Amino acid sequence: MNKTVLRNAILIVSILALSASLFFIFYAGRSAGISFEITVNGKLYGTYPLDTDMTIDVDGLCTVQVKNCAVSVTDSTCSGKDCVHHKPVSTAGERIICLPNGVVIRVLGEGVDFVL
Amino acid sequence: MSVKDHRKTLLKSLILIFICAALVSAPACSSSGSKFSVTYTDLFDTVTEFTAYCSSVSKFNEVSDALQAELLRLHRLFDIYNEYDGITNLAYLNRTCGDSPQKAGKEIIELIDLGLIYCEKTDGKMNIFAGAVTSVWHKYRQSGSGIPTDEELKEAAKHIFAQSVKLDNGTVYFTDKDLKIDVGATAKGYASQIASQMIKSMGVNDFALNIGGNVVVSGQKPDGLWKIGVQDPGGDGLYTKVKVSDISVVTSGDYQRCYEYNGKKYHHIIDLITLYPAENYSSVTVICKDAAAADALSTALFLVSVEEGEALLKQYDAEALWIKSDGTPVRTAGFSAYE
């Protein structure tokens, strides 16, 4: 086997490896575990996993809780408290909205684009 | 095999590998561009979400800025609670049309025209001229406690007749001074229709717009049709999902804009016969090409029998899913085709 062939073989293997990693970035990355995002006045506040129990204080506006793979609002400074009364959400596309505070919590993941 | 032949073979394999790689990544970077999203919380008293596949971030920003400006213009025009300097909007017309005829813009005239049509088709059950009654409920919903007295509601119900509204050559006049227009059942759908036409005119064809439950989708996503979930009103998660393109999907539900008082839930769609929130259904979802019609139909169907609803749907070539209050579903054959 001469040097050129060896070099070419390395090149092919590298290209295959690159394609494979690109494939995983585009596809495998997309179907990763479900998470949710919080936006305040349209700006992303943070993205969090759904499978870890936690409590998040959103800028002093409201308290978001993750429990048993579902997210809910446990307290809010708004007057109507619609967000606090909303049932916990866990399905991709579902949201809890606090309009007075401009807070939107949206479950991410492979599923639906919007939930009505 | 000579070195030259070897090179040729290598070149061929390289080309093949590149073609394979291109095919593998094609669905991820479709010709329609990358995915962008934006959320607005200051329009129509609800959340507006816009997702589009665009060639560049600057193109998306150009379109979403224009969208926000257009929706803000329509929001102010159809606002029944606040007046704005230099704008003849519904709040202004509600205050002044009982005194003398007022000139109104084409969007408001068109919305009133549509309202008159639906009012006639539903024998007054779907009535955008019942603002006198809905505003009483709105006041209690905003305060979050108490419900209106029967006297309050009956007094208000004297001022909800479409015949008291006179349109003449771009002017509006109410022969009943206490009549008020409330376009909550039609404005968002109408606005989504206008907005989606504007987005397309700017060269973006693959997008989804959701104005507080009024969804318009156009084109497709790289991985296929848009998927819209319908909440299960009685439980957690989704009741069903529909796969759609170039169409509008709207749900009216008793879980939207509601409040609880003495352990009972009161929602925002008022039955003008009982003057209380309508109780036959938990939600009605309508799929229709015409976004303005889809919005109006979802409310209209919430207020009439399934049979009357089916007759309405036929007129607009629309499909629907009713989830009755006891959880029983009813769907048109055409609706199942989207599931």
Coordinates of N, CA, C and O in Angstrom, one line a residue, chain B residues 65-189:
Chain B
D65 N -40.8 42.6 12.9 CA -41.0 44.0 13.2 C -42.3 44.6 12.6 O -43.1 45.3 13.2
A66 N -42.4 44.2 11.3 CA -43.6 44.7 10.5 C -44.9 44.0 11.1 O -45.9 44.7 11.2
L67 N -44.8 42.8 11.5 CA -45.9 42.0 12.1 C -46.3 42.7 13.4 O -47.5 42.9 13.6
Q68 N -45.3 43.0 14.2 CA -45.7 43.6 15.5 C -46.3 44.9 15.3 O -47.3 45.3 16.0
A69 N -45.8 45.7 14.4 CA -46.4 47.1 14.1 C -47.8 47.0 13.6 O -48.7 47.7 14.1
E70 N -48.1 46.0 12.7 CA -49.4 45.8 12.2 C -50.4 45.3 13.2 O -51.5 45.8 13.3
L71 N -49.9 44.4 14.1 CA -50.8 43.8 15.1 C -51.1 44.9 16.1 O -52.2 45.0 16.7
L72 N -50.1 45.7 16.4 CA -50.3 46.8 17.4 C -51.4 47.8 16.9 O -52.2 48.3 17.6
R73 N -51.3 48.1 15.6 CA -52.2 49.0 14.9 C -53.7 48.4 15.0 O -54.6 49.1 15.5
L74 N -53.8 47.1 14.7 CA -55.1 46.4 14.8 C -55.6 46.3 16.2 O -56.8 46.5 16.5
H75 N -54.7 46.0 17.2 CA -55.0 45.9 18.6 C -55.6 47.2 19.1 O -56.6 47.3 19.8
R76 N -55.0 48.4 18.7 CA -55.5 49.7 19.1 C -56.9 50.0 18.5 O -57.8 50.5 19.1
L77 N -57.0 49.6 17.2 CA -58.2 49.8 16.5 C -59.4 49.1 17.1 O -60.5 49.6 17.2
F78 N -59.1 47.8 17.5 CA -60.2 47.0 18.1 C -60.3 47.0 19.6 O -61.1 46.3 20.2
D79 N -59.5 47.8 20.2 CA -59.5 47.9 21.7 C -60.8 48.6 22.2 O -61.2 49.7 21.7
I80 N -61.6 47.8 23.1 CA -62.8 48.4 23.5 C -62.7 49.0 24.9 O -63.6 49.6 25.5
Y81 N -61.5 49.0 25.5 CA -61.3 49.5 26.8 C -60.5 50.8 26.9 O -60.7 51.6 27.8
N82 N -59.6 51.1 25.9 CA -58.8 52.3 25.9 C -58.9 53.1 24.6 O -59.0 52.5 23.6
E83 N -58.9 54.4 24.8 CA -58.9 55.2 23.5 C -57.4 55.7 23.3 O -56.7 55.8 24.3
Y84 N -57.1 56.0 22.1 CA -55.7 56.5 21.8 C -55.9 57.8 20.9 O -56.8 57.9 20.1
D85 N -54.9 58.7 21.2 CA -54.9 60.0 20.4 C -54.9 59.7 18.9 O -54.1 59.0 18.4
G86 N -55.8 60.4 18.2 CA -55.7 60.3 16.7 C -56.2 59.0 16.1 O -56.1 58.8 14.9
I87 N -56.8 58.1 16.9 CA -57.3 56.8 16.4 C -58.8 56.7 16.7 O -59.2 56.9 17.8
T88 N -59.6 56.5 15.6 CA -61.0 56.2 15.8 C -61.1 54.7 16.1 O -61.2 54.0 15.1
N89 N -61.1 54.3 17.3 CA -61.2 52.9 17.6 C -62.5 52.5 18.2 O -63.4 53.4 18.3
L90 N -62.7 51.2 18.6 CA -64.0 50.8 19.0 C -64.4 51.4 20.4 O -65.5 51.7 20.6
A91 N -63.4 51.7 21.3 CA -63.7 52.3 22.5 C -64.3 53.7 22.3 O -65.3 54.1 22.9
Y92 N -63.7 54.4 21.3 CA -64.2 55.8 21.0 C -65.6 55.7 20.4 O -66.5 56.4 20.7
L93 N -65.8 54.7 19.4 CA -67.1 54.5 18.8 C -68.2 54.1 19.8 O -69.3 54.6 19.7
N94 N -67.8 53.2 20.7 CA -68.8 52.7 21.7 C -69.2 53.9 22.6 O -70.4 54.0 23.0
R95 N -68.4 54.9 22.8 CA -68.7 56.1 23.6 C -69.5 57.1 22.9 O -70.4 57.8 23.5
T96 N -69.3 57.2 21.5 CA -69.9 58.3 20.8 C -71.0 58.0 19.8 O -71.7 58.9 19.4
C97 N -71.0 56.7 19.4 CA -72.0 56.4 18.3 C -73.4 56.5 18.7 O -74.3 56.5 17.8
G98 N -73.7 56.5 20.0 CA -75.1 56.7 20.5 C -75.5 58.1 20.3 O -76.7 58.4 20.3
D99 N -74.6 59.1 20.2 CA -74.9 60.5 20.1 C -75.1 60.9 18.7 O -76.1 61.6 18.3
S100 N -74.2 60.5 17.8 CA -74.3 60.9 16.4 C -73.5 59.9 15.6 O -72.6 59.3 16.1
P101 N -73.8 59.9 14.2 CA -73.0 58.9 13.4 C -71.5 59.3 13.4 O -71.2 60.5 13.3
Q102 N -70.7 58.3 13.4 CA -69.2 58.5 13.4 C -68.6 57.8 12.2 O -68.9 56.7 11.9
K103 N -67.6 58.5 11.6 CA -66.9 57.9 10.5 C -65.9 56.8 11.1 O -65.2 57.1 12.1
A104 N -65.8 55.7 10.5 CA -64.9 54.6 11.0 C -64.1 54.1 9.8 O -64.5 54.2 8.6
G105 N -62.9 53.5 10.1 CA -62.0 53.0 9.1 C -62.6 51.7 8.5 O -63.5 51.1 9.0
K106 N -61.9 51.2 7.4 CA -62.5 50.1 6.7 C -62.4 48.8 7.5 O -63.3 47.9 7.4
E107 N -61.4 48.6 8.4 CA -61.3 47.4 9.1 C -62.5 47.2 10.1 O -63.1 46.2 10.3
I108 N -62.8 48.4 10.8 CA -63.9 48.3 11.8 C -65.2 48.1 11.1 O -66.0 47.3 11.5
I109 N -65.4 48.8 9.9 CA -66.7 48.6 9.2 C -66.8 47.1 8.8 O -67.9 46.5 8.9
E110 N -65.7 46.5 8.3 CA -65.7 45.1 7.9 C -66.0 44.2 9.0 O -66.8 43.2 8.9
L111 N -65.4 44.5 10.2 CA -65.7 43.6 11.4 C -67.1 43.7 11.8 O -67.8 42.8 12.2
I112 N -67.7 45.0 11.8 CA -69.1 45.1 12.1 C -70.0 44.4 11.1 O -71.0 43.7 11.5
D113 N -69.7 44.5 9.8 CA -70.4 43.8 8.8 C -70.4 42.3 9.0 O -71.5 41.7 9.0
L114 N -69.2 41.8 9.3 CA -69.1 40.3 9.7 C -70.0 40.0 10.9 O -70.7 39.0 10.9
G115 N -70.0 40.9 11.9 CA -70.7 40.7 13.1 C -72.2 40.6 12.8 O -73.0 39.8 13.4
L116 N -72.7 41.5 11.9 CA -74.1 41.5 11.5 C -74.5 40.2 10.9 O -75.6 39.6 11.1
I117 N -73.6 39.7 10.0 CA -73.9 38.4 9.3 C -74.0 37.3 10.3 O -74.9 36.5 10.2
Y118 N -73.0 37.1 11.2 CA -73.0 36.0 12.2 C -74.2 36.1 13.1 O -74.8 35.1 13.5
C119 N -74.6 37.3 13.5 CA -75.7 37.5 14.3 C -77.0 37.0 13.7 O -77.8 36.3 14.3
E120 N -77.1 37.3 12.4 CA -78.3 36.8 11.7 C -78.3 35.3 11.5 O -79.3 34.6 11.7
K121 N -77.1 34.8 11.2 CA -77.0 33.3 10.9 C -77.2 32.5 12.2 O -77.6 31.3 12.1
T122 N -77.0 33.1 13.4 CA -77.1 32.3 14.6 C -78.3 32.8 15.4 O -78.4 32.5 16.6
D123 N -79.3 33.5 14.8 CA -80.4 34.0 15.5 C -80.1 34.8 16.7 O -80.7 34.7 17.8
G124 N -79.0 35.6 16.6 CA -78.6 36.5 17.7 C -77.8 35.8 18.8 O -77.5 36.5 19.8
K125 N -77.5 34.5 18.7 CA -76.8 33.8 19.7 C -75.3 34.3 19.7 O -74.7 34.4 20.8
M126 N -74.7 34.4 18.5 CA -73.4 34.9 18.4 C -73.5 36.4 18.1 O -73.8 36.7 16.9
N127 N -73.3 37.3 19.1 CA -73.7 38.7 18.9 C -72.6 39.6 19.4 O -72.4 39.7 20.6
I128 N -71.9 40.2 18.4 CA -70.8 41.1 18.8 C -71.3 42.5 19.4 O -70.6 43.3 19.8
F129 N -72.7 42.6 19.3 CA -73.3 43.9 19.8 C -73.8 43.8 21.2 O -74.5 44.6 21.7
A130 N -73.3 42.7 21.9 CA -73.8 42.4 23.3 C -72.8 42.9 24.3 O -72.7 42.3 25.4
G131 N -72.0 43.9 23.9 CA -71.0 44.4 24.8 C -71.5 44.9 26.2 O -70.8 44.8 27.2
A132 N -72.8 45.3 26.2 CA -73.4 45.8 27.5 C -73.4 44.6 28.5 O -73.1 44.8 29.7
V133 N -73.7 43.4 28.0 CA -73.7 42.2 28.9 C -72.3 41.7 29.2 O -72.0 41.5 30.3
T134 N -71.5 41.6 28.1 CA -70.2 41.0 28.3 C -69.3 41.9 29.2 O -68.4 41.5 29.9
S135 N -69.6 43.3 29.1 CA -68.8 44.2 29.9 C -69.1 44.0 31.4 O -68.2 44.2 32.3
V136 N -70.3 43.6 31.7 CA -70.7 43.4 33.1 C -69.9 42.2 33.7 O -69.2 42.3 34.7
W137 N -69.8 41.1 32.9 CA -69.1 39.9 33.3 C -67.6 40.2 33.3 O -66.9 39.8 34.2
H138 N -67.1 41.1 32.4 CA -65.7 41.4 32.3 C -65.3 42.1 33.6 O -64.2 41.8 34.2
K139 N -66.1 43.0 34.1 CA -65.9 43.7 35.3 C -65.6 42.8 36.5 O -64.7 42.9 37.2
Y140 N -66.5 41.8 36.6 CA -66.4 40.8 37.7 C -65.2 39.9 37.5 O -64.5 39.6 38.5
R141 N -64.9 39.5 36.3 CA -63.8 38.6 36.0 C -62.5 39.3 36.4 O -61.6 38.7 36.9
Q142 N -62.4 40.6 36.0 CA -61.2 41.4 36.3 C -61.0 41.5 37.8 O -59.9 41.4 38.3
S143 N -62.1 41.7 38.6 CA -61.9 41.8 40.0 C -61.7 40.4 40.6 O -61.1 40.3 41.8
G144 N -62.0 39.4 39.9 CA -61.7 38.0 40.4 C -62.6 37.5 41.4 O -62.4 36.4 41.9
S145 N -63.7 38.2 41.8 CA -64.6 37.7 42.7 C -66.0 38.2 42.5 O -66.2 39.2 41.9
G146 N -66.9 37.4 42.9 CA -68.3 37.8 42.8 C -68.9 37.5 41.4 O -68.1 37.3 40.4
I147 N -70.2 37.5 41.3 CA -70.8 37.3 39.9 C -71.9 38.4 39.9 O -72.4 38.9 40.9
P148 N -72.3 38.8 38.6 CA -73.3 39.8 38.5 C -74.6 39.4 39.0 O -74.9 38.2 39.1
T149 N -75.5 40.4 39.4 CA -76.8 40.0 39.9 C -77.7 39.9 38.6 O -77.4 40.4 37.6
D150 N -78.8 39.1 38.8 CA -79.7 39.0 37.7 C -80.2 40.3 37.2 O -80.4 40.5 36.0
E151 N -80.5 41.2 38.1 CA -81.0 42.6 37.7 C -80.0 43.3 36.8 O -80.4 43.8 35.8
E152 N -78.7 43.2 37.2 CA -77.7 43.9 36.4 C -77.7 43.3 35.0 O -77.6 44.0 34.0
L153 N -77.7 42.0 34.9 CA -77.6 41.3 33.6 C -78.9 41.6 32.8 O -78.7 41.9 31.6
K154 N -80.0 41.5 33.4 CA -81.3 41.8 32.6 C -81.4 43.2 32.1 O -81.8 43.4 31.0
E155 N -80.9 44.1 32.9 CA -80.9 45.5 32.5 C -80.0 45.7 31.3 O -80.3 46.3 30.3
A156 N -78.8 45.1 31.4 CA -77.8 45.2 30.3 C -78.3 44.5 29.0 O -78.1 45.0 27.9
A157 N -79.1 43.4 29.2 CA -79.5 42.7 28.0 C -80.6 43.4 27.2 O -81.0 43.0 26.1
K158 N -81.1 44.6 27.7 CA -82.0 45.4 26.9 C -81.3 46.1 25.8 O -81.9 46.7 25.0
H159 N -80.0 46.1 25.9 CA -79.2 47.0 24.9 C -78.2 46.2 24.0 O -77.1 46.5 23.9
I160 N -78.7 45.0 23.5 CA -77.8 44.2 22.7 C -78.4 43.8 21.3 O -78.0 42.8 20.7
F161 N -79.2 44.7 20.8 CA -79.9 44.3 19.5 C -79.2 44.9 18.3 O -79.0 46.1 18.2
A162 N -78.8 44.0 17.4 CA -78.1 44.3 16.1 C -78.9 45.4 15.3 O -78.3 46.2 14.6
Q163 N -80.2 45.3 15.4 CA -81.0 46.3 14.7 C -80.8 47.8 15.1 O -81.1 48.7 14.3
S164 N -80.2 47.9 16.3 CA -79.9 49.3 16.7 C -78.6 49.9 16.1 O -78.2 51.0 16.4
V165 N -77.9 49.0 15.3 CA -76.6 49.5 14.7 C -76.9 49.9 13.2 O -77.4 49.1 12.4
K166 N -76.6 51.1 12.9 CA -76.8 51.6 11.5 C -75.5 51.9 10.8 O -74.8 52.8 11.3
L167 N -75.2 51.2 9.8 CA -74.0 51.5 9.0 C -74.5 52.3 7.7 O -75.5 51.9 7.1
D168 N -73.8 53.4 7.5 CA -74.2 54.2 6.3 C -72.9 54.8 5.7 O -72.4 55.8 6.3
N169 N -72.5 54.3 4.6 CA -71.4 54.9 3.8 C -70.2 55.2 4.7 O -69.7 56.3 4.7
G170 N -69.7 54.2 5.4 CA -68.5 54.3 6.3 C -68.8 55.0 7.6 O -67.8 55.2 8.3
T171 N -70.1 55.3 8.0 CA -70.3 55.8 9.3 C -71.1 54.8 10.1 O -71.8 53.9 9.6
V172 N -70.9 54.9 11.4 CA -71.6 54.0 12.4 C -72.5 54.8 13.3 O -72.0 55.8 13.8
Y173 N -73.7 54.3 13.5 CA -74.6 55.1 14.4 C -75.4 54.0 15.2 O -75.9 53.0 14.7
F174 N -75.5 54.2 16.6 CA -76.3 53.4 17.4 C -77.6 54.1 17.8 O -77.5 55.2 18.3
T175 N -78.7 53.5 17.4 CA -80.0 54.1 17.9 C -80.3 53.9 19.3 O -81.1 54.5 19.9
D176 N -79.5 53.0 19.9 CA -79.6 52.7 21.4 C -78.3 53.2 22.0 O -77.2 52.7 21.7
K177 N -78.4 54.2 22.8 CA -77.2 54.9 23.4 C -76.4 53.9 24.3 O -75.2 54.2 24.5
D178 N -77.0 52.9 24.8 CA -76.3 52.0 25.8 C -75.7 50.8 25.1 O -75.2 49.9 25.7
L179 N -75.9 50.7 23.7 CA -75.3 49.5 23.0 C -73.8 49.6 23.0 O -73.3 50.7 22.8
K180 N -73.2 48.5 23.1 CA -71.7 48.5 23.0 C -71.3 47.3 22.1 O -71.8 46.2 22.3
I181 N -70.2 47.5 21.3 CA -69.7 46.5 20.5 C -68.5 45.8 21.3 O -67.8 46.5 21.9
D182 N -68.5 44.4 21.3 CA -67.4 43.7 21.9 C -66.9 42.6 20.8 O -67.7 41.7 20.6
V183 N -65.8 42.9 20.2 CA -65.3 42.0 19.2 C -64.4 40.9 19.6 O -63.6 40.3 18.8
G184 N -64.5 40.5 20.9 CA -63.6 39.5 21.5 C -63.7 38.2 20.7 O -62.8 37.4 20.6
A185 N -64.9 37.9 20.1 CA -65.1 36.7 19.4 C -64.6 36.7 17.9 O -64.5 35.6 17.3
T186 N -64.2 37.8 17.4 CA -63.8 37.9 16.0 C -62.5 38.7 15.7 O -61.9 38.4 14.7
A187 N -62.1 39.6 16.6 CA -61.0 40.5 16.2 C -59.7 39.8 16.0 O -58.9 40.1 15.1
K188 N -59.4 38.8 16.9 CA -58.1 38.1 16.8 C -58.0 37.3 15.5 O -56.9 37.3 14.8
G189 N -59.1 36.6 15.1 CA -59.1 35.9 13.9 C -58.9 36.8 12.7 O -58.2 36.5 11.7

